[in-house]
Amino acid sequence: MRRDLGGGTENCTRERIASGHAHKGALRDKTMGIKLYYTTVTASREVKSQQAEVMRILDSKSIKYELIDISVGGEVRDEMRSKSGNPSAIPPQIFNEEQYCGNYDMFSEAVEADTVEQFLKIA
């Protein structure tokens, strides 16, 4: 099942938080802990491609995740960078709740090694 969220069609395994923050009490699946920091505004084909690949793989494995768009404001980008421990981090960046899992390269390595669930700290 797919739904249109204004910015394009999203799989229902995803949840877009328009403000960039998941607030306590926000309606969301309680089993969802994976957070994907991404951007809807970039001129980089590489970033777009990497983000799309992460989403495609998570969707193919039926792993639910929350999308957090850093383009909604600098404070969200700064939050992503602070939480990842890298002041120059760019999307996509992946977390399980507040625990940093890694960036695209680390995710890609986990895919190749067939250890995505361990990488996401859900196994």
PDB file of C-alpha atoms in Angstrom:
ATOM      1  CA  MET A   1       0.000   0.000   0.000  1.00  0.00           C
ATOM      2  CA  ARG A   2       1.276   3.460  -0.843  1.00  0.00           C
ATOM      3  CA  ARG A   3       0.205   6.931   0.141  1.00  0.00           C
ATOM      4  CA  ASP A   4       0.931  10.397  -1.153  1.00  0.00           C
ATOM      5  CA  LEU A   5       2.498  12.755   1.365  1.00  0.00           C
ATOM      6  CA  GLY A   6       2.651  15.830  -0.819  1.00  0.00           C
ATOM      7  CA  GLY A   7       6.369  15.509  -1.509  1.00  0.00           C
ATOM      8  CA  GLY A   8       5.912  12.263  -3.381  1.00  0.00           C
ATOM      9  CA  THR A   9       4.702   8.761  -2.759  1.00  0.00           C
ATOM     10  CA  GLU A  10       5.951   7.056   0.372  1.00  0.00           C
ATOM     11  CA  ASN A  11       5.678   3.427   1.445  1.00  0.00           C
ATOM     12  CA  CYS A  12       3.505   2.944   4.484  1.00  0.00           C
ATOM     13  CA  THR A  13       6.457   1.413   6.336  1.00  0.00           C
ATOM     14  CA  ARG A  14       7.809   4.954   6.558  1.00  0.00           C
ATOM     15  CA  GLU A  15       6.648   7.849   8.651  1.00  0.00           C
ATOM     16  CA  ARG A  16       7.570  11.390   7.748  1.00  0.00           C
ATOM     17  CA  ILE A  17       7.848  13.795  10.658  1.00  0.00           C
ATOM     18  CA  ALA A  18       7.224  17.157   8.998  1.00  0.00           C
ATOM     19  CA  SER A  19       8.777  19.167  11.789  1.00  0.00           C
ATOM     20  CA  GLY A  20      11.888  17.019  11.753  1.00  0.00           C
ATOM     21  CA  HIS A  21      11.293  15.893  15.324  1.00  0.00           C
ATOM     22  CA  ALA A  22       9.423  12.962  16.790  1.00  0.00           C
ATOM     23  CA  HIS A  23       7.580  14.317  19.785  1.00  0.00           C
ATOM     24  CA  LYS A  24       6.509  12.229  22.754  1.00  0.00           C
ATOM     25  CA  GLY A  25       2.909  11.308  22.224  1.00  0.00           C
ATOM     26  CA  ALA A  26       3.216  11.564  18.430  1.00  0.00           C
ATOM     27  CA  LEU A  27       1.279   8.831  16.704  1.00  0.00           C
ATOM     28  CA  ARG A  28       3.701   6.218  15.501  1.00  0.00           C
ATOM     29  CA  ASP A  29       4.278   2.499  15.681  1.00  0.00           C
ATOM     30  CA  LYS A  30       5.804   1.721  19.069  1.00  0.00           C
ATOM     31  CA  THR A  31       8.075  -0.895  17.478  1.00  0.00           C
ATOM     32  CA  MET A  32       9.625   1.742  15.263  1.00  0.00           C
ATOM     33  CA  GLY A  33      13.021   2.756  16.529  1.00  0.00           C
ATOM     34  CA  ILE A  34      14.972   3.245  13.321  1.00  0.00           C
ATOM     35  CA  LYS A  35      15.444   6.875  12.340  1.00  0.00           C
ATOM     36  CA  LEU A  36      16.784   7.897   8.957  1.00  0.00           C
ATOM     37  CA  TYR A  37      18.074  11.440   8.657  1.00  0.00           C
ATOM     38  CA  TYR A  38      17.769  12.465   5.017  1.00  0.00           C
ATOM     39  CA  THR A  39      17.204  15.591   2.954  1.00  0.00           C
ATOM     40  CA  THR A  40      14.631  16.537   0.359  1.00  0.00           C
ATOM     41  CA  VAL A  41      16.818  19.435  -0.812  1.00  0.00           C
ATOM     42  CA  THR A  42      20.151  18.515  -2.364  1.00  0.00           C
ATOM     43  CA  ALA A  43      21.922  19.012  -5.663  1.00  0.00           C
ATOM     44  CA  SER A  44      24.033  15.912  -5.012  1.00  0.00           C
ATOM     45  CA  ARG A  45      23.022  12.914  -7.098  1.00  0.00           C
ATOM     46  CA  GLU A  46      25.174  10.762  -4.842  1.00  0.00           C
ATOM     47  CA  VAL A  47      23.244  11.762  -1.699  1.00  0.00           C
ATOM     48  CA  LYS A  48      19.895  11.249  -3.472  1.00  0.00           C
ATOM     49  CA  SER A  49      20.988   7.837  -4.695  1.00  0.00           C
ATOM     50  CA  GLN A  50      22.323   6.750  -1.308  1.00  0.00           C
ATOM     51  CA  GLN A  51      19.155   7.853   0.488  1.00  0.00           C
ATOM     52  CA  ALA A  52      16.970   6.031  -2.025  1.00  0.00           C
ATOM     53  CA  GLU A  53      19.029   2.859  -1.686  1.00  0.00           C
ATOM     54  CA  VAL A  54      18.813   2.849   2.111  1.00  0.00           C
ATOM     55  CA  MET A  55      15.028   3.336   1.935  1.00  0.00           C
ATOM     56  CA  ARG A  56      14.654   0.642  -0.733  1.00  0.00           C
ATOM     57  CA  ILE A  57      16.606  -1.893   1.318  1.00  0.00           C
ATOM     58  CA  LEU A  58      14.762  -1.109   4.547  1.00  0.00           C
ATOM     59  CA  ASP A  59      11.443  -1.376   2.690  1.00  0.00           C
ATOM     60  CA  SER A  60      12.466  -4.677   1.073  1.00  0.00           C
ATOM     61  CA  LYS A  61      13.221  -6.084   4.533  1.00  0.00           C
ATOM     62  CA  SER A  62       9.934  -4.668   5.930  1.00  0.00           C
ATOM     63  CA  ILE A  63      11.899  -2.678   8.508  1.00  0.00           C
ATOM     64  CA  LYS A  64       9.868   0.270   9.737  1.00  0.00           C
ATOM     65  CA  TYR A  65      11.638   3.567  10.086  1.00  0.00           C
ATOM     66  CA  GLU A  66      11.047   7.241  10.641  1.00  0.00           C
ATOM     67  CA  LEU A  67      12.223   9.801   8.104  1.00  0.00           C
ATOM     68  CA  ILE A  68      13.684  12.992   9.540  1.00  0.00           C
ATOM     69  CA  ASP A  69      14.231  15.677   6.922  1.00  0.00           C
ATOM     70  CA  ILE A  70      17.202  17.893   7.782  1.00  0.00           C
ATOM     71  CA  SER A  71      16.167  20.445   5.158  1.00  0.00           C
ATOM     72  CA  VAL A  72      13.386  21.744   7.441  1.00  0.00           C
ATOM     73  CA  GLY A  73      15.959  23.713   9.436  1.00  0.00           C
ATOM     74  CA  GLY A  74      19.552  24.021  10.508  1.00  0.00           C
ATOM     75  CA  GLU A  75      18.756  22.826  14.015  1.00  0.00           C
ATOM     76  CA  VAL A  76      17.724  19.406  12.672  1.00  0.00           C
ATOM     77  CA  ARG A  77      20.945  19.149  10.623  1.00  0.00           C
ATOM     78  CA  ASP A  78      22.949  20.176  13.690  1.00  0.00           C
ATOM     79  CA  GLU A  79      21.104  17.573  15.777  1.00  0.00           C
ATOM     80  CA  MET A  80      22.005  14.857  13.241  1.00  0.00           C
ATOM     81  CA  ARG A  81      25.645  15.919  13.259  1.00  0.00           C
ATOM     82  CA  SER A  82      25.814  16.126  17.041  1.00  0.00           C
ATOM     83  CA  LYS A  83      24.191  12.722  17.537  1.00  0.00           C
ATOM     84  CA  SER A  84      26.486  11.103  14.940  1.00  0.00           C
ATOM     85  CA  GLY A  85      29.575  12.635  16.511  1.00  0.00           C
ATOM     86  CA  ASN A  86      30.632  14.111  13.168  1.00  0.00           C
ATOM     87  CA  PRO A  87      30.376  17.898  12.691  1.00  0.00           C
ATOM     88  CA  SER A  88      30.422  17.509   8.897  1.00  0.00           C
ATOM     89  CA  ALA A  89      28.083  14.486   8.554  1.00  0.00           C
ATOM     90  CA  ILE A  90      25.791  14.455   5.531  1.00  0.00           C
ATOM     91  CA  PRO A  91      22.678  12.331   4.948  1.00  0.00           C
ATOM     92  CA  PRO A  92      21.828   9.581   5.063  1.00  0.00           C
ATOM     93  CA  GLN A  93      22.586   8.930   8.728  1.00  0.00           C
ATOM     94  CA  ILE A  94      20.915   6.038  10.547  1.00  0.00           C
ATOM     95  CA  PHE A  95      19.975   5.688  14.217  1.00  0.00           C
ATOM     96  CA  ASN A  96      18.101   3.233  16.411  1.00  0.00           C
ATOM     97  CA  GLU A  97      16.230   5.635  18.682  1.00  0.00           C
ATOM     98  CA  GLU A  98      19.099   7.824  19.945  1.00  0.00           C
ATOM     99  CA  GLN A  99      21.864   5.259  19.326  1.00  0.00           C
ATOM    100  CA  TYR A 100      23.983   5.949  16.247  1.00  0.00           C
ATOM    101  CA  CYS A 101      24.148   3.036  13.800  1.00  0.00           C
ATOM    102  CA  GLY A 102      26.143   4.624  10.990  1.00  0.00           C
ATOM    103  CA  ASN A 103      26.245   6.354   7.626  1.00  0.00           C
ATOM    104  CA  TYR A 104      25.618   5.082   4.108  1.00  0.00           C
ATOM    105  CA  ASP A 105      29.043   3.423   3.712  1.00  0.00           C
ATOM    106  CA  MET A 106      28.624   1.517   6.980  1.00  0.00           C
ATOM    107  CA  PHE A 107      25.073   0.508   6.012  1.00  0.00           C
ATOM    108  CA  SER A 108      26.285  -0.665   2.598  1.00  0.00           C
ATOM    109  CA  GLU A 109      28.960  -2.825   4.231  1.00  0.00           C
ATOM    110  CA  ALA A 110      26.296  -4.387   6.474  1.00  0.00           C
ATOM    111  CA  VAL A 111      24.150  -5.134   3.409  1.00  0.00           C
ATOM    112  CA  GLU A 112      27.082  -6.850   1.686  1.00  0.00           C
ATOM    113  CA  ALA A 113      27.817  -8.891   4.826  1.00  0.00           C
ATOM    114  CA  ASP A 114      24.080  -9.666   5.317  1.00  0.00           C
ATOM    115  CA  THR A 115      24.225  -8.124   8.809  1.00  0.00           C
ATOM    116  CA  VAL A 116      21.702  -5.293   8.401  1.00  0.00           C
ATOM    117  CA  GLU A 117      19.669  -6.269  11.481  1.00  0.00           C
ATOM    118  CA  GLN A 118      22.813  -6.313  13.634  1.00  0.00           C
ATOM    119  CA  PHE A 119      23.920  -2.982  12.144  1.00  0.00           C
ATOM    120  CA  LEU A 120      20.536  -1.485  13.052  1.00  0.00           C
ATOM    121  CA  LYS A 121      20.755  -3.037  16.532  1.00  0.00           C
ATOM    122  CA  ILE A 122      17.452  -4.867  16.091  1.00  0.00           C
ATOM    123  CA  ALA A 123      18.769  -8.455  15.999  1.00  0.00           C
TER     124      ALA A 123
END
